[in-house]
Every structure is written in structure tokens, then in C-alpha cells.
Amino acid sequence: MRRLTGGVLSATVLGFALSGAAHAQPDDDSLVVNDETEIATEVAAPAHLDGALGGTIYSGWRFRTDETQALQMDDFDNPSMLFVDQAMDAFNTADGSEGKSCASCHEGPEEFKGLTASMPKVINGKLTTMEDLINSHRAEKMGAEPLKWSGDEMQAMVALIGLQSRGMPMDVAIDGEAAPYWEQGKEMYYTRYGQLELSCANCHEDNWGNMIRADHLSQGQINGFPTYRLKQAKLISKHNRFRGCIRDTMAETFAEGSDEFRALELYVASRGNGLSVETPAVRQ
Amino acid sequence: MTFTRRKLMALGASAAAAALLPIRAFAAVEEVGAIADFTGGAAVGEGGITIDAPEIAENGNTVPISVSAPGAVEVRLYADGNPLPGVATFRFGPLSASQTASTRIRLAGSQNVVAVAKMADGSFMQASVPVKVTIGGCGG
Amino acid sequence: MANKVKPRVKVPSSASAGEAITIKTLISHQMESGQRKDSDGNVIPRSIINRFTAEFNGQTVIDVVLAPAISTNPYFEFEAVVPESGDFTFTWYDDTGDVYTETKSVEVS
């Protein structure tokens, strides 16, 4: 595949099983975490999608095998929680020139209940992700070095904060100040990238439910990020996943933490408005 | 001869430490080894041991596996297509409620997962299940 | 790396005598298999947790030998009986010589 130079063969090369006209449906399983937190993995599609995904949006959890699904149903099965525990320690540990920890200003991560459901959002005129919030507070309040965007420490902290909103519906704003960023992200979603000339929509809108080789294609929702991927056996950031997808089209990709990926994050998050925050999810 | 409580404790502690030393400090790291190393060439029966594994694993890096062998004292797991076939040895102690254990394993491609149990009477039983390991959509 | 090794253990806080209880354990560990090569083509040396034990009041529940085929962040689930109130001790042995332990108390009624 590395030697391919043309884009015309893309669908066949990637092996979409296009035999059936209808999408193979996600499974019927329902997700309750720790026998207590109900997760909405299937809700009415947000109006702005205008039917692009049919009437219903689904969590990626519904496209996984029972064995992978089970890993997210109990926090002692979910390996993400190892890193959430580490983030809890970091939350209480001073870092930087001011001798402060997160806990110097915040009573506990519970304070952030609901925050992740509304992120990314425009703050002080700039589209801001959770990673941005963490690093700006580290710089301004703690005098601490920024954490690497997709590094273990950063994604553990993003997961700890996201966990506080688990079960709450995703609800990112797409109008007002957010509108231009959202439009930019939408433009990117439908742009064909790379030598394979594939857009996000080619897989996750036109072919969700189909098999791409042995993989059951989801709608590409990001309501469970950071997510523990079995492949890398660690927490994976949204931007890392965006980068991986664009790289696989054989394109020069955008950088993690770039303005382009912030905008794409807002748009993709908005396609999942209504789904529960699942952070930290487990995927293949 | 009288012992003070402090002396007794010190004696107890050093005796315990001495008893532990040969195991903790000098034991070489144990390997799971090959099936023949385990059975010593004894006949291996079928039945009495079950493996619960996915028919298709979405990623070979993390494949959930359970093994159950009622009455076993020891169960070894093998992956016959891995560079090193040994996966794990489970020894069940007096306070195990069942001879059942679950873990997550690495499979370098589609292959058979094999479990061999040593029963309390010294006999060996075996089970084997094929697991298909898929390659992700884009390799990404 | 060693400072990032951290166990998570699920044990019910109470049980009745002789009842079978389910225990789940996870520990963060890379489980470097010794089969991989770095970008220069050199084999990355094996560095794994090679043994895991669970004891209750000094008596063995399970004793596991781990090979490099055990996944990153090793997970074990098994069942124990507790005859009386006491403490579980879980121990992980690293190739580096480090030993990690966790204890959990159970009240038997």
C-alpha cells in the first residue's frame, strides 16, 4: 500500500464491503457502567446533520465486539482507570514555580462535572479544548511547563476531568462565537485528503456500519475520548486519532494541538451532541 | 532462660526472614516453558477444562481469555503461534474458590489458544480453541 | 517507569464465611516482551512482571507465572473464599527486582 500513488482505487484498496445497500446495523447491546451509570449510546441525530447519518447517531461502543464492549462496563475491567488514578495523584501534587497543584485552586475534579460535555468551546474569543485549559492553568496559576498534547500525563488528566461528566449528554455550542470554527471544522470533515483522496465523511458518514477489511466502521464519534485503545494499550487523544486517520489517507497531516484540529474537534463533537460522555472509553 | 517480648519478636522476624530468603532472594524467574516440560511426556486427556476466548479478537494486543478446570491444581496457557508459546501458569491455592482465572493476552496472529491442567491426582487434561485475530481497517 | 506502576484491585469489603468472592486486579506496566526492536534495529530487552500472587491471611489464593504474552497493564480475575475476617495481600514481581504490593481488608460476618 505504501507504493500506491493514485487515488482512484481507494475504495477497493481499503476494502469497503459495499455489497449491501443498507448499513449493517450496530448491535442492540446497552451500556451501563458499574451497574449504575446509564450511557445513551443511541440518540436522535442533531438537527444540523440534516439526515446525513440517518435519524440516529450511535456511540462507537455499539460497533465493537462483546469482548471489547465488556472492558468498558466495569471500572475495574477498564484499563483507562489506571491512568485516571495517576491523574488523581497528579491533581494533588504541586508542580511549577508557584508550588501549587490543581488542588490548590480546585476542591477536587468533581468541580468539573459537566465541563467536558460542553468542550471544546470559545473562551475569550479563542476555540479552547480541555488540553488548552489544562496547560493554560498550569502556566498561569502554577508556573508549570505545558504537558505534551497526547502525552500520558495530559491525556490522563483529560480523562479524569471527562469522567466527571460520564453519562451526561454531549452539548457543544455551534452558533455565535463558535460558528466560524464550526464551519471550518465542517469544511475539513468533507475535504478529501491524501493520495487516497478520502474525507472523514467517506468512511464515517457514507460507510458507517460497513466492514473496512475486518473492522466494523463506526460513525467516528468522539464522546468517549480519551479512549483506551487495545492496539496501543494506552489512552489516545482525539487529535492523535485525527492524525492517524489523515495519515492513513497518505496525506501530510495537521499537528496535534493545531487550530485545524481544534476546529475539527468542535465539528466532530457536534455530530455527537446528545450522546452520553463515555470518557474514558475502550476501543480496539 | 527467659525471653523478653522484644527478643522473641526479633527471633521470630529473623526466622521468618531466613525462611523467606531462599525463595525471595535466590529463586530464578520461572518461565512457563513448553507443554512437554509441564506434562513430562504423560498422556494428556480431553475434557474437564474449558477456555473462554473470543472467536474473533479485534486486536491481538489485548485478547481476553478465561480458563476453568474444576479440580485442577495448576493450569498453563499456551499460544501455539506466538514466538514464545508460553503465556501463563496458574497455581490454585487452598483459598481459591474455583479453579478459574481470567486475563488478557497477546496473540501474534490467528492461532490456537491451548490450556493444559494438572489435576489433583496428577493426570493432565487439555483444551484448545482457535482465535482469529483481525487487522484493523487502515492499519491505523 | 517504576514510579508509574500502580495497582488497582477490586475486592468486596464484606463477605460471608465460605462465600466465593470475585477479585479483579490491574496494574500499569508496559510488559516489554523482548520481541520488539527499536528504530535502530536493536532488540528492546524484555522487562515484564513475571509473577503475581494473591494471599489471604498468609494462605495462597492464586500464584501466577507471567510470560511476555501477557498484555500491557496485566489483568487478572479469579475467585477466593475467605474463612474469617482478614487481609488480602496482592504482590507483583518485576523483572527489575521491584516488588509492588497492595492489601485489602475483608470483614467476614
Short mmCIF file of C-alpha atoms in Angstrom, two decimals:
data_model
loop_
_atom_site.label_atom_id
_atom_site.label_comp_id
_atom_site.label_asym_id
_atom_site.label_seq_id
_atom_site.Cartn_x
_atom_site.Cartn_y
_atom_site.Cartn_z
CA MET A 1 0.00 0.00 0.00
CA ARG A 2 2.85 2.36 0.64
CA ARG A 3 3.70 2.49 -3.05
CA LEU A 4 0.28 3.47 -4.27
CA THR A 5 0.24 6.84 -5.88
CA GLY A 6 -3.22 7.19 -7.35
CA GLY A 7 -6.47 7.88 -5.58
CA VAL A 8 -8.86 6.16 -7.94
CA LEU A 9 -8.52 2.76 -6.34
CA SER A 10 -9.11 3.99 -2.84
CA ALA A 11 -12.40 2.27 -2.10
CA THR A 12 -11.23 -1.10 -3.36
CA VAL A 13 -7.82 -0.78 -1.78
CA LEU A 14 -9.29 -0.14 1.61
CA GLY A 15 -11.71 -2.96 1.05
CA PHE A 16 -15.07 -1.48 1.81
CA ALA A 17 -17.67 -4.21 1.70
CA LEU A 18 -20.13 -2.35 -0.40
CA SER A 19 -22.23 -5.33 -1.36
CA GLY A 20 -25.30 -4.38 0.62
CA ALA A 21 -27.06 -1.11 0.04
CA ALA A 22 -28.14 -0.78 3.67
CA HIS A 23 -25.77 -0.11 6.51
CA ALA A 24 -25.11 -3.11 8.71
CA GLN A 25 -26.68 -2.02 11.94
CA PRO A 26 -24.77 -1.55 15.16
CA ASP A 27 -25.62 -4.20 17.74
CA ASP A 28 -28.50 -3.96 20.23
CA ASP A 29 -26.45 -4.00 23.42
CA SER A 30 -26.97 -1.34 26.04
CA LEU A 31 -24.24 0.17 28.17
CA VAL A 32 -24.49 0.59 31.91
CA VAL A 33 -21.18 1.26 33.64
CA ASN A 34 -20.60 -0.26 37.10
CA ASP A 35 -24.27 -1.33 37.10
CA GLU A 36 -25.18 2.30 37.82
CA THR A 37 -24.28 4.84 35.14
CA GLU A 38 -26.54 4.57 32.12
CA ILE A 39 -24.91 5.62 28.89
CA ALA A 40 -27.03 6.76 25.94
CA THR A 41 -25.30 5.03 23.01
CA GLU A 42 -28.11 5.80 20.57
CA VAL A 43 -29.99 9.10 20.29
CA ALA A 44 -31.79 11.20 17.68
CA ALA A 45 -29.31 12.84 15.34
CA PRO A 46 -28.74 16.55 15.94
CA ALA A 47 -30.66 18.83 13.57
CA HIS A 48 -27.55 20.30 11.96
CA LEU A 49 -26.69 16.92 10.44
CA ASP A 50 -29.80 17.23 8.30
CA GLY A 51 -30.15 13.46 7.96
CA ALA A 52 -26.53 12.84 6.95
CA LEU A 53 -26.30 9.89 9.38
CA GLY A 54 -29.97 8.95 9.08
CA GLY A 55 -32.20 9.75 12.03
CA THR A 56 -30.00 8.22 14.71
CA ILE A 57 -26.45 8.61 15.95
CA TYR A 58 -24.61 5.77 17.67
CA SER A 59 -21.67 5.55 20.01
CA GLY A 60 -18.66 3.68 18.67
CA TRP A 61 -19.20 1.23 21.56
CA ARG A 62 -22.12 -0.28 19.64
CA PHE A 63 -19.83 -1.32 16.77
CA ARG A 64 -17.40 -3.31 18.89
CA THR A 65 -17.38 -6.98 19.78
CA ASP A 66 -18.89 -8.16 23.06
CA GLU A 67 -15.40 -8.76 24.46
CA THR A 68 -14.26 -5.21 23.74
CA GLN A 69 -17.57 -3.80 24.99
CA ALA A 70 -17.21 -5.63 28.29
CA LEU A 71 -13.97 -3.80 29.07
CA GLN A 72 -15.92 -0.55 29.44
CA MET A 73 -18.72 -1.88 31.63
CA ASP A 74 -16.82 -2.01 34.93
CA ASP A 75 -14.19 0.44 36.09
CA PHE A 76 -12.08 -2.45 37.39
CA ASP A 77 -12.06 -4.01 33.92
CA ASN A 78 -11.37 -0.69 32.19
CA PRO A 79 -7.59 -0.19 31.97
CA SER A 80 -8.12 3.56 31.47
CA MET A 81 -8.78 3.82 35.16
CA LEU A 82 -5.12 3.08 35.94
CA PHE A 83 -4.33 6.41 34.31
CA VAL A 84 -7.27 8.20 35.89
CA ASP A 85 -5.82 7.13 39.27
CA GLN A 86 -2.44 8.55 38.23
CA ALA A 87 -4.10 11.82 37.22
CA MET A 88 -5.79 11.98 40.63
CA ASP A 89 -2.34 11.77 42.23
CA ALA A 90 -1.06 14.46 39.85
CA PHE A 91 -4.07 16.64 40.69
CA ASN A 92 -2.87 16.78 44.28
CA THR A 93 0.85 17.13 43.51
CA ALA A 94 2.50 20.55 43.33
CA ASP A 95 4.33 21.35 40.11
CA GLY A 96 5.95 24.52 38.75
CA SER A 97 7.44 27.70 40.16
CA GLU A 98 4.42 28.66 42.31
CA GLY A 99 4.47 25.47 44.36
CA LYS A 100 0.82 24.83 43.55
CA SER A 101 -1.15 21.80 42.47
CA CYS A 102 -4.55 21.67 40.79
CA ALA A 103 -5.92 21.10 44.29
CA SER A 104 -4.56 24.48 45.44
CA CYS A 105 -7.34 26.16 43.45
CA HIS A 106 -9.87 23.37 42.88
CA GLU A 107 -11.55 21.36 45.62
CA GLY A 108 -11.49 18.25 43.51
CA PRO A 109 -12.12 17.01 39.99
CA GLU A 110 -15.85 16.75 40.85
CA GLU A 111 -15.88 20.53 40.42
CA PHE A 112 -15.63 19.93 36.67
CA LYS A 113 -18.83 17.90 36.36
CA GLY A 114 -20.43 18.86 33.05
CA LEU A 115 -17.46 20.73 31.66
CA THR A 116 -16.36 18.05 29.19
CA ALA A 117 -19.88 17.82 27.74
CA SER A 118 -19.53 21.41 26.53
CA MET A 119 -15.96 21.22 25.20
CA PRO A 120 -14.41 22.45 23.02
CA LYS A 121 -15.84 25.94 23.37
CA VAL A 122 -14.88 29.54 22.73
CA ILE A 123 -13.27 31.18 25.74
CA ASN A 124 -12.01 34.77 25.48
CA GLY A 125 -12.52 34.70 21.73
CA LYS A 126 -10.48 31.53 21.14
CA LEU A 127 -11.68 27.99 20.49
CA THR A 128 -10.42 26.12 23.54
CA THR A 129 -10.05 22.39 24.19
CA MET A 130 -9.60 20.64 27.53
CA GLU A 131 -5.88 20.27 26.79
CA ASP A 132 -5.70 24.05 26.29
CA LEU A 133 -7.47 24.70 29.60
CA ILE A 134 -5.15 22.37 31.49
CA ASN A 135 -2.00 23.89 30.02
CA SER A 136 -3.13 27.49 30.43
CA HIS A 137 -3.94 26.91 34.10
CA ARG A 138 -0.59 25.17 34.55
CA ALA A 139 1.19 28.17 33.02
CA GLU A 140 -0.81 30.98 34.62
CA LYS A 141 -1.56 29.61 38.08
CA MET A 142 1.19 27.07 38.71
CA GLY A 143 4.11 28.36 36.67
CA ALA A 144 4.44 24.83 35.33
CA GLU A 145 5.66 23.59 31.96
CA PRO A 146 2.94 22.64 29.48
CA LEU A 147 2.09 18.94 29.21
CA LYS A 148 2.60 17.31 25.81
CA TRP A 149 -0.73 17.20 23.97
CA SER A 150 -1.04 13.44 23.52
CA GLY A 151 1.33 12.51 26.33
CA ASP A 152 0.25 10.10 29.05
CA GLU A 153 0.07 12.77 31.76
CA MET A 154 -2.06 15.14 29.70
CA GLN A 155 -4.48 12.51 28.47
CA ALA A 156 -4.81 11.04 31.96
CA MET A 157 -5.83 14.48 33.25
CA VAL A 158 -8.25 14.99 30.33
CA ALA A 159 -9.73 11.58 31.18
CA LEU A 160 -10.04 12.39 34.90
CA ILE A 161 -11.93 15.58 34.11
CA GLY A 162 -14.02 13.88 31.42
CA LEU A 163 -15.00 11.11 33.82
CA GLN A 164 -16.82 13.68 35.96
CA SER A 165 -19.28 14.19 33.08
CA ARG A 166 -19.73 10.50 32.26
CA GLY A 167 -23.38 9.82 31.40
CA MET A 168 -24.19 13.48 30.68
CA PRO A 169 -25.23 14.37 27.12
CA MET A 170 -22.66 15.96 24.82
CA ASP A 171 -23.80 19.51 24.11
CA VAL A 172 -21.23 21.67 22.35
CA ALA A 173 -22.28 25.10 21.11
CA ILE A 174 -22.05 25.57 17.34
CA ASP A 175 -23.56 29.03 16.99
CA GLY A 176 -22.50 32.54 17.99
CA GLU A 177 -18.78 32.85 18.51
CA ALA A 178 -18.32 29.16 17.78
CA ALA A 179 -19.89 29.36 14.33
CA PRO A 180 -16.79 30.22 12.27
CA TYR A 181 -14.76 27.44 13.94
CA TRP A 182 -17.59 25.00 13.40
CA GLU A 183 -17.80 25.94 9.71
CA GLN A 184 -14.04 25.46 9.39
CA GLY A 185 -14.28 22.03 11.01
CA LYS A 186 -17.19 21.03 8.79
CA GLU A 187 -15.24 22.07 5.71
CA MET A 188 -12.37 19.83 6.85
CA TYR A 189 -14.70 16.90 7.55
CA TYR A 190 -15.82 16.84 3.94
CA THR A 191 -12.41 17.56 2.38
CA ARG A 192 -10.72 14.62 0.68
CA TYR A 193 -7.15 14.32 1.95
CA GLY A 194 -4.11 12.42 0.80
CA GLN A 195 -3.23 10.19 -2.08
CA LEU A 196 -6.24 8.04 -1.33
CA GLU A 197 -8.43 11.14 -1.54
CA LEU A 198 -10.56 10.22 1.42
CA SER A 199 -12.52 12.56 3.64
CA CYS A 200 -13.72 11.81 7.15
CA ALA A 201 -17.21 11.51 5.64
CA ASN A 202 -16.19 8.84 3.12
CA CYS A 203 -15.73 6.36 5.94
CA HIS A 204 -17.75 7.64 8.88
CA GLU A 205 -20.78 9.07 7.06
CA ASP A 206 -21.02 7.16 3.78
CA ASN A 207 -19.86 3.79 5.09
CA TRP A 208 -20.52 3.54 8.80
CA GLY A 209 -21.79 0.08 9.64
CA ASN A 210 -19.86 -1.45 6.74
CA MET A 211 -16.74 -3.51 7.16
CA ILE A 212 -13.44 -1.92 6.21
CA ARG A 213 -11.44 -5.11 5.94
CA ALA A 214 -12.11 -6.76 9.31
CA ASP A 215 -13.12 -3.57 11.08
CA HIS A 216 -16.74 -2.58 11.69
CA LEU A 217 -16.78 1.11 10.77
CA SER A 218 -18.39 3.40 13.34
CA GLN A 219 -19.74 6.90 12.91
CA GLY A 220 -16.45 8.26 14.20
CA GLN A 221 -17.95 9.77 17.35
CA ILE A 222 -15.54 11.22 19.92
CA ASN A 223 -17.77 11.19 23.02
CA GLY A 224 -15.58 8.53 24.68
CA PHE A 225 -12.18 10.22 24.30
CA PRO A 226 -9.56 9.96 25.57
CA THR A 227 -10.10 6.30 24.88
CA TYR A 228 -8.01 3.28 25.83
CA ARG A 229 -7.12 1.61 22.54
CA LEU A 230 -6.23 -2.06 22.77
CA LYS A 231 -3.79 -1.56 19.91
CA GLN A 232 -1.58 0.93 21.75
CA ALA A 233 -2.64 -0.17 25.25
CA LYS A 234 -2.86 3.41 26.48
CA LEU A 235 -5.08 6.48 26.45
CA ILE A 236 -5.34 8.00 22.98
CA SER A 237 -6.23 11.67 22.40
CA LYS A 238 -8.78 12.91 19.89
CA HIS A 239 -6.10 14.71 17.90
CA ASN A 240 -3.92 11.59 17.83
CA ARG A 241 -6.84 9.71 16.29
CA PHE A 242 -7.50 12.51 13.76
CA ARG A 243 -3.83 12.45 12.84
CA GLY A 244 -3.88 8.65 12.42
CA CYS A 245 -6.91 8.78 10.13
CA ILE A 246 -5.49 11.53 7.92
CA ARG A 247 -2.07 9.86 7.85
CA ASP A 248 -3.72 6.68 6.60
CA THR A 249 -5.09 8.54 3.60
CA MET A 250 -1.40 9.06 2.82
CA ALA A 251 -1.57 12.78 3.44
CA GLU A 252 0.60 15.28 5.24
CA THR A 253 -1.38 15.59 8.43
CA PHE A 254 -2.05 18.50 10.75
CA ALA A 255 -0.30 18.70 14.09
CA GLU A 256 -1.89 17.67 17.36
CA GLY A 257 -2.94 20.89 19.06
CA SER A 258 -3.19 22.79 15.76
CA ASP A 259 -6.01 25.25 15.14
CA GLU A 260 -7.20 22.98 12.32
CA PHE A 261 -7.65 20.03 14.70
CA ARG A 262 -9.32 22.26 17.30
CA ALA A 263 -11.90 23.22 14.66
CA LEU A 264 -12.31 19.61 13.52
CA GLU A 265 -12.73 18.55 17.15
CA LEU A 266 -15.58 21.03 17.60
CA TYR A 267 -17.33 19.86 14.45
CA VAL A 268 -16.93 16.14 15.17
CA ALA A 269 -18.05 16.66 18.78
CA SER A 270 -21.17 18.43 17.49
CA ARG A 271 -22.05 15.39 15.35
CA GLY A 272 -22.33 13.54 18.65
CA ASN A 273 -24.46 16.11 20.51
CA GLY A 274 -26.92 14.10 22.58
CA LEU A 275 -24.74 11.01 23.09
CA SER A 276 -23.51 10.50 26.63
CA VAL A 277 -19.98 11.40 27.55
CA GLU A 278 -18.34 7.95 27.85
CA THR A 279 -14.88 9.07 28.88
CA PRO A 280 -12.76 7.03 29.34
CA ALA A 281 -13.97 4.56 26.72
CA VAL A 282 -12.28 1.36 25.48
CA ARG A 283 -11.92 0.65 21.79
CA GLN A 284 -9.96 -1.74 19.61
CA MET B 1 16.30 -18.82 80.41
CA THR B 2 13.82 -16.05 79.84
CA PHE B 3 12.93 -14.25 76.69
CA THR B 4 11.70 -10.70 76.65
CA ARG B 5 8.90 -9.94 74.27
CA ARG B 6 11.29 -7.83 72.24
CA LYS B 7 13.79 -10.70 71.92
CA LEU B 8 11.03 -13.09 70.90
CA MET B 9 9.87 -10.74 68.18
CA ALA B 10 13.39 -10.31 66.91
CA LEU B 11 13.91 -14.08 66.81
CA GLY B 12 10.61 -14.58 65.04
CA ALA B 13 11.45 -11.95 62.49
CA SER B 14 14.87 -13.36 61.68
CA ALA B 15 13.49 -16.89 61.46
CA ALA B 16 10.84 -15.67 59.08
CA ALA B 17 13.41 -13.78 57.05
CA ALA B 18 15.62 -16.86 56.85
CA ALA B 19 12.70 -18.96 55.70
CA LEU B 20 11.85 -16.43 53.02
CA LEU B 21 15.34 -15.85 51.72
CA PRO B 22 15.78 -18.94 49.58
CA ILE B 23 12.55 -18.18 47.75
CA ARG B 24 12.56 -14.42 47.52
CA ALA B 25 16.22 -13.64 47.07
CA PHE B 26 17.64 -16.54 45.12
CA ALA B 27 14.79 -18.02 43.09
CA ALA B 28 15.36 -17.62 39.37
CA VAL B 29 12.50 -16.13 37.41
CA GLU B 30 10.25 -19.02 36.45
CA GLU B 31 9.28 -19.49 32.81
CA VAL B 32 6.04 -21.06 31.59
CA GLY B 33 8.03 -23.29 29.24
CA ALA B 34 6.67 -25.82 26.73
CA ILE B 35 3.77 -28.25 27.14
CA ALA B 36 6.13 -31.24 27.23
CA ASP B 37 8.10 -29.63 30.06
CA PHE B 38 4.87 -29.46 32.04
CA THR B 39 3.47 -32.93 31.36
CA GLY B 40 6.83 -34.70 31.29
CA GLY B 41 5.51 -36.75 28.38
CA ALA B 42 2.49 -38.10 30.31
CA ALA B 43 -0.70 -38.81 28.39
CA VAL B 44 -2.99 -35.78 28.16
CA GLY B 45 -6.74 -36.29 28.19
CA GLU B 46 -9.51 -34.15 26.76
CA GLY B 47 -12.38 -32.57 28.72
CA GLY B 48 -12.72 -31.22 32.20
CA ILE B 49 -11.17 -27.94 31.15
CA THR B 50 -12.75 -25.08 29.25
CA ILE B 51 -11.34 -21.97 27.62
CA ASP B 52 -13.49 -18.92 27.06
CA ALA B 53 -11.98 -16.81 24.28
CA PRO B 54 -13.39 -14.56 21.58
CA GLU B 55 -13.93 -16.25 18.23
CA ILE B 56 -12.61 -13.06 16.65
CA ALA B 57 -10.32 -10.72 18.55
CA GLU B 58 -10.49 -7.08 17.44
CA ASN B 59 -6.86 -6.54 18.36
CA GLY B 60 -4.21 -9.15 19.04
CA ASN B 61 -2.51 -6.95 21.63
CA THR B 62 -5.26 -7.44 24.20
CA VAL B 63 -7.32 -10.63 23.93
CA PRO B 64 -9.48 -11.54 26.95
CA ILE B 65 -9.17 -15.22 27.91
CA SER B 66 -10.74 -17.24 30.73
CA VAL B 67 -9.84 -20.77 31.70
CA SER B 68 -11.70 -23.07 34.04
CA ALA B 69 -10.58 -26.51 35.20
CA PRO B 70 -12.53 -27.74 38.24
CA GLY B 71 -10.28 -29.81 40.48
CA ALA B 72 -7.03 -28.67 38.87
CA VAL B 73 -4.03 -27.72 40.98
CA GLU B 74 -2.27 -25.99 38.12
CA VAL B 75 -3.27 -24.70 34.69
CA ARG B 76 -0.90 -23.50 31.98
CA LEU B 77 -1.91 -21.41 28.99
CA TYR B 78 -0.14 -21.53 25.64
CA ALA B 79 -0.49 -19.70 22.33
CA ASP B 80 0.86 -22.10 19.71
CA GLY B 81 1.50 -19.43 17.07
CA ASN B 82 3.39 -16.95 19.24
CA PRO B 83 7.20 -16.61 19.05
CA LEU B 84 7.23 -17.88 22.65
CA PRO B 85 4.23 -20.21 23.14
CA GLY B 86 4.08 -19.99 26.95
CA VAL B 87 1.55 -17.45 28.20
CA ALA B 88 0.92 -18.08 31.91
CA THR B 89 0.93 -20.64 34.69
CA PHE B 90 -1.87 -20.51 37.27
CA ARG B 91 -1.42 -22.36 40.56
CA PHE B 92 -4.53 -22.51 42.71
CA GLY B 93 -4.06 -22.37 46.47
CA PRO B 94 -6.26 -23.58 49.35
CA LEU B 95 -8.28 -20.35 49.38
CA SER B 96 -9.19 -20.32 45.70
CA ALA B 97 -12.97 -20.65 45.37
CA SER B 98 -12.73 -22.13 41.90
CA GLN B 99 -10.02 -23.20 39.52
CA THR B 100 -10.95 -20.38 37.21
CA ALA B 101 -8.91 -17.39 36.09
CA SER B 102 -9.21 -14.64 33.50
CA THR B 103 -6.52 -12.50 31.96
CA ARG B 104 -5.67 -10.62 28.75
CA ILE B 105 -3.08 -11.92 26.35
CA ARG B 106 -1.12 -11.08 23.21
CA LEU B 107 -1.65 -13.16 20.09
CA ALA B 108 0.68 -12.67 17.12
CA GLY B 109 -1.96 -13.52 14.54
CA SER B 110 -4.75 -16.11 14.31
CA GLN B 111 -3.87 -19.30 16.17
CA ASN B 112 -4.94 -21.82 18.81
CA VAL B 113 -5.01 -20.99 22.48
CA VAL B 114 -4.24 -24.16 24.46
CA ALA B 115 -4.79 -24.81 28.16
CA VAL B 116 -3.31 -27.79 29.99
CA ALA B 117 -4.48 -28.64 33.50
CA LYS B 118 -2.72 -30.78 36.08
CA MET B 119 -5.42 -32.41 38.16
CA ALA B 120 -5.17 -33.26 41.86
CA ASP B 121 -4.50 -36.95 41.00
CA GLY B 122 -1.53 -35.98 38.81
CA SER B 123 -3.27 -36.57 35.48
CA PHE B 124 -3.28 -33.96 32.69
CA MET B 125 -6.21 -32.61 30.69
CA GLN B 126 -6.11 -30.29 27.70
CA ALA B 127 -8.38 -27.98 25.70
CA SER B 128 -7.76 -25.84 22.65
CA VAL B 129 -9.70 -23.06 20.92
CA PRO B 130 -8.93 -21.20 17.70
CA VAL B 131 -8.91 -17.39 17.89
CA LYS B 132 -8.95 -15.25 14.77
CA VAL B 133 -7.03 -12.02 15.12
CA THR B 134 -8.17 -9.29 12.77
CA ILE B 135 -6.18 -6.47 11.27
CA GLY B 136 -7.72 -3.04 11.70
CA GLY B 137 -9.30 -1.12 8.86
CA CYS B 138 -6.45 1.11 7.83
CA GLY B 139 -3.75 -0.41 9.98
CA GLY B 140 -4.11 2.86 11.85
CA MET C 1 8.92 3.83 34.86
CA ALA C 2 8.75 2.13 38.24
CA ASN C 3 7.07 5.13 39.84
CA LYS C 4 4.25 4.78 37.33
CA VAL C 5 3.49 1.18 38.31
CA LYS C 6 0.24 1.37 40.23
CA PRO C 7 -2.19 -1.40 41.08
CA ARG C 8 -5.98 -1.32 41.10
CA VAL C 9 -7.76 -4.09 42.97
CA LYS C 10 -11.46 -4.81 43.38
CA VAL C 11 -12.35 -6.83 46.47
CA PRO C 12 -15.71 -6.69 48.25
CA SER C 13 -15.32 -5.06 51.67
CA SER C 14 -17.53 -7.68 53.31
CA ALA C 15 -18.43 -11.32 52.68
CA SER C 16 -19.89 -14.30 54.47
CA ALA C 17 -17.60 -17.11 55.56
CA GLY C 18 -17.03 -19.62 52.77
CA GLU C 19 -18.68 -17.43 50.13
CA ALA C 20 -16.94 -17.28 46.74
CA ILE C 21 -15.90 -13.69 46.05
CA THR C 22 -14.66 -12.33 42.74
CA ILE C 23 -11.41 -10.39 42.70
CA LYS C 24 -10.16 -8.22 39.85
CA THR C 25 -6.64 -6.82 39.66
CA LEU C 26 -4.98 -4.45 37.21
CA ILE C 27 -1.51 -2.94 37.30
CA SER C 28 0.04 -0.37 34.99
CA HIS C 29 3.07 -1.94 33.33
CA GLN C 30 4.48 -1.81 29.80
CA MET C 31 5.23 -5.59 29.74
CA GLU C 32 8.06 -5.11 27.25
CA SER C 33 8.12 -8.50 25.55
CA GLY C 34 11.75 -8.71 24.43
CA GLN C 35 10.41 -9.41 20.92
CA ARG C 36 10.36 -5.83 19.69
CA LYS C 37 13.10 -3.81 18.04
CA ASP C 38 13.80 -0.10 18.34
CA SER C 39 14.17 2.21 15.34
CA ASP C 40 17.87 1.26 15.04
CA GLY C 41 17.01 -2.43 14.79
CA ASN C 42 18.23 -3.33 18.27
CA VAL C 43 16.12 -5.71 20.33
CA ILE C 44 14.41 -3.92 23.21
CA PRO C 45 15.23 -6.07 26.25
CA ARG C 46 12.44 -7.94 27.99
CA SER C 47 11.05 -6.14 31.05
CA ILE C 48 7.88 -7.67 32.44
CA ILE C 49 6.08 -8.52 35.61
CA ASN C 50 6.95 -12.20 35.88
CA ARG C 51 4.88 -13.32 38.87
CA PHE C 52 1.67 -12.34 40.60
CA THR C 53 0.36 -13.76 43.86
CA ALA C 54 -2.79 -13.30 45.91
CA GLU C 55 -2.81 -14.40 49.55
CA PHE C 56 -5.37 -14.12 52.31
CA ASN C 57 -4.07 -14.10 55.89
CA GLY C 58 -0.91 -15.76 54.59
CA GLN C 59 -2.64 -18.56 52.64
CA THR C 60 -2.39 -18.72 48.86
CA VAL C 61 -5.39 -17.97 46.67
CA ILE C 62 -3.58 -17.95 43.34
CA ASP C 63 0.04 -17.86 42.20
CA VAL C 64 0.64 -16.88 38.59
CA VAL C 65 3.74 -17.05 36.38
CA LEU C 66 3.55 -14.45 33.60
CA ALA C 67 5.23 -14.76 30.20
CA PRO C 68 5.73 -11.86 27.77
CA ALA C 69 2.45 -12.87 26.08
CA ILE C 70 0.51 -11.23 28.91
CA SER C 71 -0.79 -7.87 27.68
CA THR C 72 0.37 -4.43 28.73
CA ASN C 73 -1.26 -3.45 32.06
CA PRO C 74 -1.73 -7.05 33.29
CA TYR C 75 -5.24 -8.02 34.40
CA PHE C 76 -6.32 -10.99 36.48
CA GLU C 77 -9.73 -12.06 37.67
CA PHE C 78 -10.28 -15.05 39.96
CA GLU C 79 -12.39 -16.28 42.87
CA ALA C 80 -11.44 -16.65 46.53
CA VAL C 81 -13.05 -17.96 49.70
CA VAL C 82 -12.44 -16.17 52.96
CA PRO C 83 -12.84 -18.27 56.12
CA GLU C 84 -12.54 -15.32 58.51
CA SER C 85 -12.02 -11.56 58.53
CA GLY C 86 -8.58 -10.51 57.42
CA ASP C 87 -6.38 -9.08 54.72
CA PHE C 88 -5.69 -9.92 51.13
CA THR C 89 -2.14 -9.24 50.01
CA PHE C 90 -1.51 -8.90 46.29
CA THR C 91 2.09 -8.95 45.07
CA TRP C 92 3.56 -8.28 41.65
CA TYR C 93 7.21 -9.19 40.92
CA ASP C 94 9.01 -7.15 38.27
CA ASP C 95 11.97 -8.37 36.15
CA THR C 96 13.75 -5.29 37.51
CA GLY C 97 13.60 -6.80 41.00
CA ASP C 98 10.97 -4.32 42.12
CA VAL C 99 8.04 -5.73 44.06
CA TYR C 100 4.67 -3.99 44.23
CA THR C 101 2.10 -4.85 46.87
CA GLU C 102 -1.46 -3.89 47.68
CA THR C 103 -3.58 -5.01 50.61
CA LYS C 104 -7.35 -5.07 51.03
CA SER C 105 -9.30 -5.91 54.19
CA VAL C 106 -12.43 -8.04 54.18
CA GLU C 107 -14.95 -8.18 57.01
CA VAL C 108 -16.48 -11.63 57.35
CA SER C 109 -19.86 -11.82 59.05
#
